[in-house]
């Protein structure tokens, strides 16, 4: 997606060979026009797949996922990371380890928001090791839903997430696939 690549080159910043800062338009401040274009692009790529729900992981996945759901005219479901005192019954949970943040969290799905006949598209801001996506799969598939694919706004292709998901049989669409980076330098595939 050319518009996104241009924006990453203009406003993103590679801190080192592993972390890309995009907080001026994706992770902290959000550019709604760019997110609308991102949503329309995912909707175009997954057109004809009969998607019935878009699922994301809080928090930075929400804006691209919402715009994708809007373009596909389906609901969006947020997998929660924080433990809730009111969410007690009818929930599924799984532990996810984030290598980037060196932190473990519990991902939670309220089962009533995913149905056995659902065809789901997972959308997230970053795909690195794929731990968040595999965590989402561990919740969605036991709920009976079919996961049609995973859409990542940015994927660090030098980390194993995209290939692990593809090897497991999932369709992965990446709008900005990064081949490599180093401080101040970003190279796309
Ligand atoms: P994985 O799910 O693919 O294994 O990725 P990993 O655990 O390594 O990283 C997950 C978290 O780190 C995500 O944020 C993701 O957005 C963020 N992340 C990973 N690589 C980068 C990067 O290069 N730049 C930035 N800015 N973020 C990165 P999160 O824990 O879900 O938090 P949130 O920001 O969505 O709230």
Coordinates of N, CA and C and ligand atoms in Angstrom, one line a residue:
X1 N 0.9 -1.2 0.0 CA 0.0 0.0 0.0 C 0.9 1.2 0.0
X2 N 0.9 1.9 -1.1 CA 1.9 3.0 -1.4 C 1.8 4.1 -0.4
X3 N 0.5 4.5 -0.2 CA 0.3 5.7 0.7 C 0.9 5.4 2.1
X4 N 0.7 4.2 2.6 CA 1.2 3.8 3.9 C 2.7 3.8 4.0
X5 N 3.3 3.2 2.9 CA 4.8 3.1 2.9 C 5.4 4.5 2.9
X6 N 4.8 5.4 2.1 CA 5.3 6.8 2.1 C 5.2 7.5 3.4
X7 N 4.1 7.2 4.1 CA 3.9 7.8 5.5 C 4.9 7.2 6.5
X8 N 5.2 5.9 6.4 CA 6.1 5.3 7.3 C 7.5 5.9 7.0
X9 N 7.9 6.1 5.8 CA 9.2 6.7 5.4 C 9.2 8.2 5.9
X10 N 8.1 8.9 5.8 CA 8.1 10.3 6.1 C 8.1 10.5 7.6
X11 N 7.2 9.8 8.3 CA 6.9 10.1 9.7 C 7.3 9.0 10.7
X12 N 7.7 7.8 10.2 CA 8.1 6.7 11.1 C 9.6 6.8 11.4
X13 N 10.0 6.1 12.4 CA 11.4 6.2 12.8 C 11.9 4.9 13.3
X14 N 12.9 4.3 12.6 CA 13.4 3.0 13.1 C 14.4 3.4 14.2
X15 N 14.1 2.9 15.4 CA 15.0 3.2 16.6 C 16.3 2.4 16.5
X16 N 16.1 1.1 16.0 CA 17.2 0.2 15.9 C 16.8 -0.9 14.9
X17 N 17.4 -2.0 14.9 CA 17.0 -3.1 13.9 C 15.7 -3.8 14.3
X18 N 15.1 -3.4 15.4 CA 13.9 -4.2 15.8 C 12.6 -3.3 16.1
X19 N 12.8 -2.1 16.5 CA 11.6 -1.3 16.9 C 11.4 -0.1 15.9
X20 N 10.2 0.0 15.4 CA 9.8 1.1 14.5 C 8.8 1.9 15.2
X21 N 9.1 3.2 15.3 CA 8.2 4.2 16.0 C 7.2 4.7 15.0
X22 N 6.0 4.5 15.2 CA 5.0 5.1 14.3 C 3.8 5.7 15.1
X23 N 4.3 6.3 16.2 CA 3.2 6.8 17.1 C 2.6 8.1 16.7
X24 N 3.1 8.7 15.6 CA 2.5 10.0 15.2 C 1.3 9.7 14.3
X25 N 1.1 8.5 13.8 CA -0.1 8.2 13.0 C -0.8 6.9 13.2
X26 N -0.2 6.0 14.1 CA -0.8 4.7 14.3 C -1.0 4.3 15.7
X27 N 0.1 4.5 16.5 CA 0.1 3.9 17.9 C -0.3 4.9 19.0
X28 N -0.2 6.1 18.8 CA -0.5 7.1 19.9 C -1.4 8.1 19.4
X29 N -0.9 9.0 18.4 CA -1.8 9.8 17.6 C -2.3 8.9 16.4
X30 N -3.5 9.1 16.0 CA -4.0 8.2 14.9 C -4.5 9.1 13.8
X31 N -4.1 8.8 12.6 CA -4.6 9.6 11.4 C -5.8 8.9 10.8
X32 N -7.0 9.5 11.0 CA -8.2 8.8 10.6 C -8.3 8.6 9.1
X33 N -7.8 9.5 8.3 CA -7.9 9.4 6.8 C -7.0 8.2 6.4
X34 N -5.8 8.1 7.0 CA -5.0 7.0 6.7 C -5.6 5.6 7.1
X35 N -6.2 5.7 8.3 CA -6.9 4.4 8.8 C -8.1 4.0 7.9
X36 N -8.7 5.1 7.4 CA -9.8 4.7 6.5 C -9.3 4.0 5.2
X37 N -8.2 4.5 4.7 CA -7.6 3.9 3.5 C -7.1 2.5 3.8
X38 N -6.5 2.3 5.1 CA -6.1 1.0 5.5 C -7.3 0.0 5.5
X39 N -8.4 0.5 6.1 CA -9.6 -0.4 6.2 C -10.1 -0.7 4.9
X40 N -10.1 0.2 4.0 CA -10.6 0.0 2.6 C -9.7 -1.0 1.9
X41 N -8.4 -0.9 2.1 CA -7.5 -1.8 1.5 C -7.7 -3.3 2.0
X42 N -7.8 -3.4 3.3 CA -8.1 -4.8 3.8 C -9.4 -5.3 3.3
X43 N -10.4 -4.5 3.2 CA -11.7 -4.9 2.7 C -11.6 -5.4 1.3
X44 N -10.8 -4.6 0.5 CA -10.6 -5.0 -0.9 C -9.9 -6.3 -1.0
X45 N -8.8 -6.5 -0.2 CA -8.1 -7.8 -0.3 C -8.9 -9.0 0.1
X46 N -9.8 -8.8 1.1 CA -10.5 -9.9 1.6 C -11.9 -10.0 1.0
X47 N -12.2 -9.2 0.0 CA -13.5 -9.2 -0.7 C -13.8 -10.6 -1.2
X48 N -15.0 -11.0 -1.0 CA -15.4 -12.3 -1.5 C -15.2 -13.5 -0.5
X49 N -14.5 -13.2 0.6 CA -14.3 -14.2 1.6 C -15.4 -14.4 2.6
X50 N -16.4 -13.6 2.5 CA -17.6 -13.8 3.4 C -17.3 -13.5 4.8
X51 N -16.5 -12.5 5.1 CA -16.1 -12.1 6.4 C -17.4 -11.6 7.2
X52 N -17.6 -12.2 8.4 CA -18.7 -11.7 9.2 C -18.3 -10.9 10.4
X53 N -17.1 -11.0 10.8 CA -16.6 -10.2 12.0 C -15.1 -9.9 11.8
X54 N -14.7 -8.7 12.3 CA -13.3 -8.4 12.3 C -12.9 -8.4 13.8
X55 N -11.8 -9.1 14.1 CA -11.4 -9.2 15.5 C -10.0 -8.6 15.6
X56 N -9.8 -7.8 16.7 CA -8.5 -7.2 17.0 C -8.1 -7.4 18.4
X57 N -6.9 -6.9 18.7 CA -6.3 -7.0 20.1 C -6.1 -5.6 20.5
X58 N -6.6 -5.3 21.7 CA -6.4 -3.9 22.2 C -4.9 -3.6 22.4
X59 N -4.4 -2.4 22.3 CA -5.2 -1.2 21.9 C -5.0 -0.7 20.5
X60 N -3.7 -0.8 20.0 CA -3.4 -0.1 18.8 C -4.0 -0.8 17.5
X61 N -4.5 -2.0 17.7 CA -5.2 -2.7 16.6 C -6.6 -2.1 16.3
X62 N -7.1 -1.4 17.3 CA -8.5 -1.0 17.2 C -8.8 -0.1 16.0
X63 N -8.0 0.9 15.8 CA -8.3 1.9 14.8 C -8.3 1.2 13.4
X64 N -7.2 0.5 13.0 CA -7.3 -0.2 11.7 C -8.4 -1.2 11.6
X65 N -8.7 -1.9 12.7 CA -9.7 -3.0 12.7 C -11.1 -2.3 12.5
X66 N -11.3 -1.2 13.2 CA -12.6 -0.6 13.1 C -12.9 -0.1 11.7
X67 N -11.9 0.5 11.1 CA -12.1 1.0 9.7 C -12.3 -0.2 8.7
X68 N -11.7 -1.3 9.0 CA -11.9 -2.5 8.1 C -13.3 -3.0 8.3
X69 N -13.7 -3.1 9.6 CA -15.1 -3.5 9.8 C -16.1 -2.6 9.2
X70 N -15.9 -1.3 9.2 CA -16.8 -0.3 8.6 C -16.8 -0.6 7.1
X71 N -15.7 -0.8 6.5 CA -15.7 -1.0 5.0 C -16.3 -2.3 4.7
X72 N -16.2 -3.3 5.5 CA -16.8 -4.6 5.2 C -18.3 -4.7 5.7
X73 N -18.7 -3.6 6.5 CA -20.1 -3.6 7.1 C -20.4 -4.8 8.0
X74 N -19.4 -5.0 8.9 CA -19.6 -6.1 9.9 C -19.1 -5.6 11.2
X75 N -19.5 -6.3 12.3 CA -19.0 -5.8 13.6 C -17.6 -6.0 13.9
X76 N -17.0 -5.3 14.8 CA -15.6 -5.5 15.2 C -15.6 -6.0 16.7
X77 N -14.8 -6.9 17.0 CA -14.7 -7.4 18.4 C -13.2 -7.2 18.9
X78 N -13.1 -6.7 20.1 CA -11.8 -6.4 20.7 C -11.5 -7.5 21.7
X79 N -10.3 -8.2 21.5 CA -9.9 -9.1 22.5 C -9.2 -8.3 23.6
X80 N -9.6 -8.4 24.8 CA -9.1 -7.6 25.9 C -7.9 -8.1 26.5
X81 N -7.0 -7.2 26.9 CA -5.8 -7.6 27.6 C -5.9 -7.5 29.1
X82 N -6.7 -6.5 29.5 CA -6.8 -6.3 31.0 C -7.8 -7.2 31.6
X83 N -7.5 -7.6 32.8 CA -8.5 -8.5 33.5 C -9.7 -7.6 33.9
X84 N -10.9 -8.1 33.7 CA -12.0 -7.3 34.1 C -12.8 -7.9 35.2
X85 N -13.2 -7.1 36.2 CA -13.9 -7.7 37.3 C -15.4 -8.0 36.9
X86 N -15.9 -7.3 35.9 CA -17.3 -7.6 35.5 C -17.4 -8.7 34.5
X87 N -16.3 -8.9 33.7 CA -16.3 -10.0 32.7 C -15.9 -11.3 33.4
X88 N -16.9 -12.1 33.9 CA -16.6 -13.3 34.6 C -17.1 -14.5 33.9
X89 N -18.4 -14.5 33.5 CA -19.0 -15.6 32.9 C -18.9 -15.6 31.4
X90 N -18.9 -16.8 30.8 CA -18.9 -16.9 29.4 C -17.7 -16.4 28.7
X91 N -16.6 -16.5 29.3 CA -15.4 -16.0 28.7 C -14.3 -17.1 28.4
X92 N -13.5 -16.8 27.4 CA -12.4 -17.7 27.1 C -11.1 -16.8 27.4
X93 N -10.1 -17.5 27.9 CA -8.8 -16.7 28.1 C -7.6 -17.5 27.7
X94 N -6.6 -16.8 27.3 CA -5.3 -17.5 27.0 C -4.1 -16.6 27.3
X95 N -3.0 -17.2 27.7 CA -1.8 -16.4 28.0 C -1.0 -16.1 26.8
X96 N -0.6 -14.9 26.6 CA 0.3 -14.5 25.5 C 1.5 -13.8 26.0
X97 N 2.6 -14.2 25.4 CA 3.9 -13.6 25.8 C 4.3 -12.6 24.7
X98 N 4.6 -11.4 25.0 CA 5.1 -10.4 24.0 C 6.7 -10.3 24.1
X99 N 7.3 -10.8 23.1 CA 8.8 -10.7 23.1 C 9.2 -9.2 23.0
X100 N 8.5 -8.4 22.2 CA 8.9 -7.0 22.1 C 8.8 -6.3 23.4
X101 N 7.8 -6.6 24.2 CA 7.6 -5.8 25.5 C 8.1 -6.7 26.7
X102 N 8.5 -7.9 26.4 CA 9.0 -8.8 27.5 C 7.9 -8.8 28.6
X103 N 6.7 -9.1 28.2 CA 5.6 -9.1 29.2 C 4.6 -10.1 28.8
X104 N 4.0 -10.7 29.8 CA 2.9 -11.7 29.6 C 1.6 -11.1 29.9
X105 N 0.6 -11.4 29.1 CA -0.8 -10.9 29.4 C -1.8 -11.9 29.1
X106 N -3.0 -11.7 29.7 CA -4.1 -12.7 29.5 C -5.0 -12.1 28.4
X107 N -5.2 -12.8 27.3 CA -6.2 -12.3 26.3 C -7.5 -12.9 26.6
X108 N -8.6 -12.0 26.5 CA -9.9 -12.5 26.9 C -10.9 -12.2 25.8
X109 N -11.8 -13.2 25.6 CA -12.9 -13.1 24.6 C -14.2 -13.4 25.4
X110 N -15.2 -12.6 25.2 CA -16.5 -12.9 25.7 C -17.2 -13.7 24.6
X111 N -17.5 -14.9 24.9 CA -17.9 -15.9 23.9 C -19.2 -15.4 23.0
X112 N -20.0 -14.6 23.7 CA -21.3 -14.3 22.9 C -21.0 -13.4 21.7
X113 N -19.8 -12.9 21.6 CA -19.5 -12.0 20.5 C -18.8 -12.7 19.3
X114 N -18.7 -14.1 19.4 CA -18.2 -14.9 18.3 C -19.1 -16.1 18.2
X115 N -19.5 -16.4 17.0 CA -20.5 -17.5 16.8 C -19.8 -18.6 15.9
X116 N -20.3 -19.8 16.1 CA -19.7 -20.9 15.3 C -19.7 -20.8 13.8
X117 N -20.7 -20.0 13.3 CA -20.8 -19.8 11.8 C -20.0 -18.6 11.4
X118 N -19.3 -17.9 12.3 CA -18.5 -16.7 11.9 C -17.3 -17.0 11.0
X119 N -17.1 -16.1 10.1 CA -15.9 -16.1 9.2 C -15.1 -14.9 9.6
X120 N -14.0 -15.1 10.3 CA -13.3 -14.0 11.0 C -12.0 -13.5 10.3
X121 N -11.9 -12.2 10.3 CA -10.6 -11.6 9.8 C -10.0 -10.9 11.1
X122 N -8.7 -11.4 11.4 CA -8.0 -10.7 12.5 C -7.2 -9.6 11.9
X123 N -7.3 -8.4 12.5 CA -6.6 -7.2 12.0 C -5.8 -6.7 13.2
X124 N -4.5 -6.4 13.0 CA -3.7 -5.8 14.1 C -2.7 -4.8 13.5
X125 N -2.2 -3.9 14.3 CA -1.3 -2.9 13.8 C 0.1 -3.5 13.4
X126 N 0.7 -4.3 14.3 CA 2.0 -4.8 14.0 C 1.9 -6.4 14.1
X127 N 2.7 -7.0 13.2 CA 2.9 -8.4 13.3 C 4.4 -8.6 13.4
X128 N 4.8 -9.2 14.5 CA 6.3 -9.4 14.8 C 6.5 -10.9 14.9
X129 N 6.3 -11.4 16.1 CA 6.5 -12.9 16.3 C 5.2 -13.7 16.1
X130 N 4.1 -13.0 16.1 CA 2.9 -13.6 15.8 C 2.2 -14.2 17.1
X131 N 2.8 -13.8 18.2 CA 2.2 -14.4 19.5 C 0.8 -13.9 19.7
X132 N 0.5 -12.6 19.4 CA -0.8 -12.1 19.7 C -1.8 -12.8 18.7
X133 N -1.4 -12.9 17.5 CA -2.3 -13.6 16.5 C -2.6 -15.0 16.9
X134 N -1.5 -15.8 17.3 CA -1.8 -17.2 17.7 C -2.6 -17.2 19.0
X135 N -2.5 -16.2 19.9 CA -3.3 -16.2 21.0 C -4.8 -16.0 20.6
X136 N -5.0 -15.1 19.6 CA -6.4 -14.8 19.1 C -6.9 -16.1 18.5
X137 N -6.1 -16.9 17.8 CA -6.6 -18.1 17.2 C -7.0 -19.1 18.3
X138 N -6.2 -19.1 19.4 CA -6.5 -20.1 20.5 C -7.9 -19.8 21.1
X139 N -8.3 -18.5 21.0 CA -9.6 -18.2 21.5 C -10.7 -18.4 20.5
X140 N -10.5 -18.0 19.3 CA -11.5 -17.9 18.3 C -11.9 -19.3 17.8
X141 N -10.9 -20.2 17.6 CA -11.2 -21.5 17.0 C -12.0 -22.4 18.0
X142 N -11.6 -22.4 19.3 CA -12.5 -23.2 20.2 C -13.9 -22.7 20.3
X143 N -14.1 -21.4 20.0 CA -15.4 -20.8 20.0 C -16.2 -21.3 18.7
X144 N -15.5 -22.0 17.8 CA -16.1 -22.6 16.7 C -16.0 -21.8 15.4
X145 N -15.4 -20.6 15.5 CA -15.4 -19.7 14.3 C -14.3 -20.2 13.3
X146 N -14.5 -19.8 12.1 CA -13.4 -20.0 11.1 C -12.6 -18.7 10.9
X147 N -11.3 -18.8 11.1 CA -10.5 -17.6 10.8 C -10.0 -17.7 9.4
X148 N -10.5 -16.7 8.6 CA -10.2 -16.6 7.2 C -8.8 -16.1 6.9
X149 N -8.4 -15.2 7.8 CA -7.1 -14.6 7.5 C -6.7 -13.6 8.6
X150 N -5.4 -13.1 8.4 CA -4.8 -12.2 9.3 C -4.4 -11.0 8.5
X151 N -4.8 -9.8 8.9 CA -4.3 -8.6 8.2 C -3.4 -7.8 9.2
X152 N -2.2 -7.5 8.7 CA -1.3 -6.6 9.6 C -1.0 -5.4 8.8
X153 N -1.1 -4.2 9.5 CA -0.8 -3.0 8.9 C 0.7 -2.9 8.6
X154 N 1.5 -3.3 9.6 CA 2.9 -3.3 9.4 C 3.4 -4.7 9.9
X155 N 4.2 -5.4 9.1 CA 4.8 -6.6 9.6 C 6.3 -6.5 9.4
X156 N 7.0 -6.9 10.5 CA 8.5 -7.0 10.4 C 8.8 -8.4 9.9
X157 N 9.1 -8.5 8.6 CA 9.2 -9.8 8.0 C 10.4 -10.6 8.4
X158 N 11.3 -9.8 9.0 CA 12.5 -10.5 9.5 C 12.3 -11.2 10.9
X159 N 11.1 -11.0 11.4 CA 10.7 -11.8 12.6 C 9.7 -12.8 12.1
X160 N 9.5 -13.9 12.8 CA 8.8 -15.1 12.3 C 7.3 -15.1 12.2
X161 N 6.6 -14.0 12.7 CA 5.1 -14.1 12.8 C 4.4 -14.4 11.4
X162 N 4.7 -13.7 10.4 CA 4.0 -13.9 9.1 C 4.3 -15.3 8.6
X163 N 5.5 -15.8 8.6 CA 5.8 -17.1 8.1 C 5.2 -18.2 9.0
X164 N 5.2 -18.0 10.3 CA 4.6 -19.0 11.2 C 3.1 -19.2 10.9
X165 N 2.4 -18.0 10.7 CA 1.0 -18.1 10.4 C 0.7 -18.7 9.0
X166 N 1.5 -18.4 8.0 CA 1.3 -19.0 6.7 C 1.6 -20.5 6.7
X167 N 2.6 -20.9 7.4 CA 2.9 -22.3 7.5 C 1.8 -23.0 8.2
X168 N 1.1 -22.4 9.1 CA 0.0 -23.0 9.8 C -1.3 -23.0 9.0
X169 N -1.2 -22.4 7.8 CA -2.3 -22.5 6.8 C -3.2 -21.2 6.7
X170 N -2.8 -20.2 7.4 CA -3.6 -19.0 7.4 C -3.1 -18.0 6.3
X171 N -4.1 -17.3 5.7 CA -3.8 -16.3 4.7 C -3.4 -15.0 5.5
X172 N -2.2 -14.5 5.1 CA -1.7 -13.3 5.8 C -1.6 -12.2 4.8
X173 N -2.2 -11.0 5.1 CA -2.0 -9.9 4.2 C -1.4 -8.8 5.0
X174 N -0.3 -8.3 4.4 CA 0.5 -7.2 5.1 C 0.5 -6.0 4.2
X175 N 0.1 -4.8 4.8 CA 0.1 -3.6 3.9 C 1.5 -3.0 3.8
X176 N 2.3 -3.1 4.8 CA 3.7 -2.5 4.8 C 4.6 -3.6 5.3
X177 N 5.1 -4.5 4.4 CA 6.0 -5.5 4.9 C 7.5 -5.0 4.9
X178 N 8.1 -5.0 6.1 CA 9.4 -4.5 6.3 C 10.5 -5.6 6.2
X179 N 11.3 -5.5 5.2 CA 12.3 -6.5 5.0 C 13.4 -6.4 6.1
X180 N 13.9 -5.2 6.3 CA 14.9 -5.0 7.4 C 14.9 -3.5 7.7
X181 N 15.5 -3.3 8.9 CA 15.7 -1.9 9.3 C 16.8 -1.7 10.2
X182 N 17.3 -0.5 10.3 CA 18.3 -0.2 11.3 C 18.1 1.3 11.7
X183 N 18.8 1.8 12.7 CA 18.6 3.1 13.2 C 18.5 4.1 12.0
X184 N 17.3 4.7 11.8 CA 17.1 5.7 10.8 C 16.9 5.2 9.4
X185 N 16.9 3.9 9.2 CA 16.7 3.3 7.8 C 15.7 2.2 7.8
X186 N 14.7 2.3 6.8 CA 13.7 1.3 6.7 C 13.6 0.8 5.3
X187 N 13.6 -0.5 5.1 CA 13.6 -1.1 3.8 C 12.4 -2.0 3.7
X188 N 11.5 -1.8 2.7 CA 10.3 -2.6 2.5 C 10.6 -3.8 1.6
X189 N 9.8 -4.8 1.6 CA 9.9 -5.9 0.7 C 9.4 -5.5 -0.7
Ligands
LIG1 P1 3.7 -10.5 18.2 O1 2.3 -10.4 18.9 O2 3.7 -10.5 16.7 O3 4.5 -11.7 18.8 O4 4.4 -9.2 18.6 P2 5.1 -8.8 20.0 O5 4.4 -9.6 21.1 O6 6.6 -9.0 19.9 O7 4.7 -7.3 20.1 C1 3.4 -7.0 20.5 C2 3.3 -5.6 20.9 O8 4.4 -4.8 20.5 C3 2.2 -5.0 20.2 O9 1.7 -3.9 21.0 C4 2.8 -4.4 19.0 O10 2.0 -3.4 18.5 C5 4.1 -3.9 19.5 N1 5.2 -3.8 18.6 C6 5.9 -4.9 18.1 N2 6.8 -4.4 17.3 C7 6.7 -3.1 17.3 C8 7.5 -2.1 16.6 O11 8.5 -2.3 15.9 N3 7.1 -0.8 16.8 C9 6.0 -0.5 17.6 N4 5.6 0.8 17.7 N5 5.3 -1.4 18.3 C10 5.7 -2.7 18.1 P3 0.7 -4.3 22.2 O12 1.4 -4.9 23.3 O13 -0.4 -5.0 21.6 O14 0.3 -2.9 22.7 P4 -0.6 -1.8 22.0 O15 0.3 -0.8 21.5 O16 -1.4 -2.4 20.9 O17 -1.4 -1.3 23.1

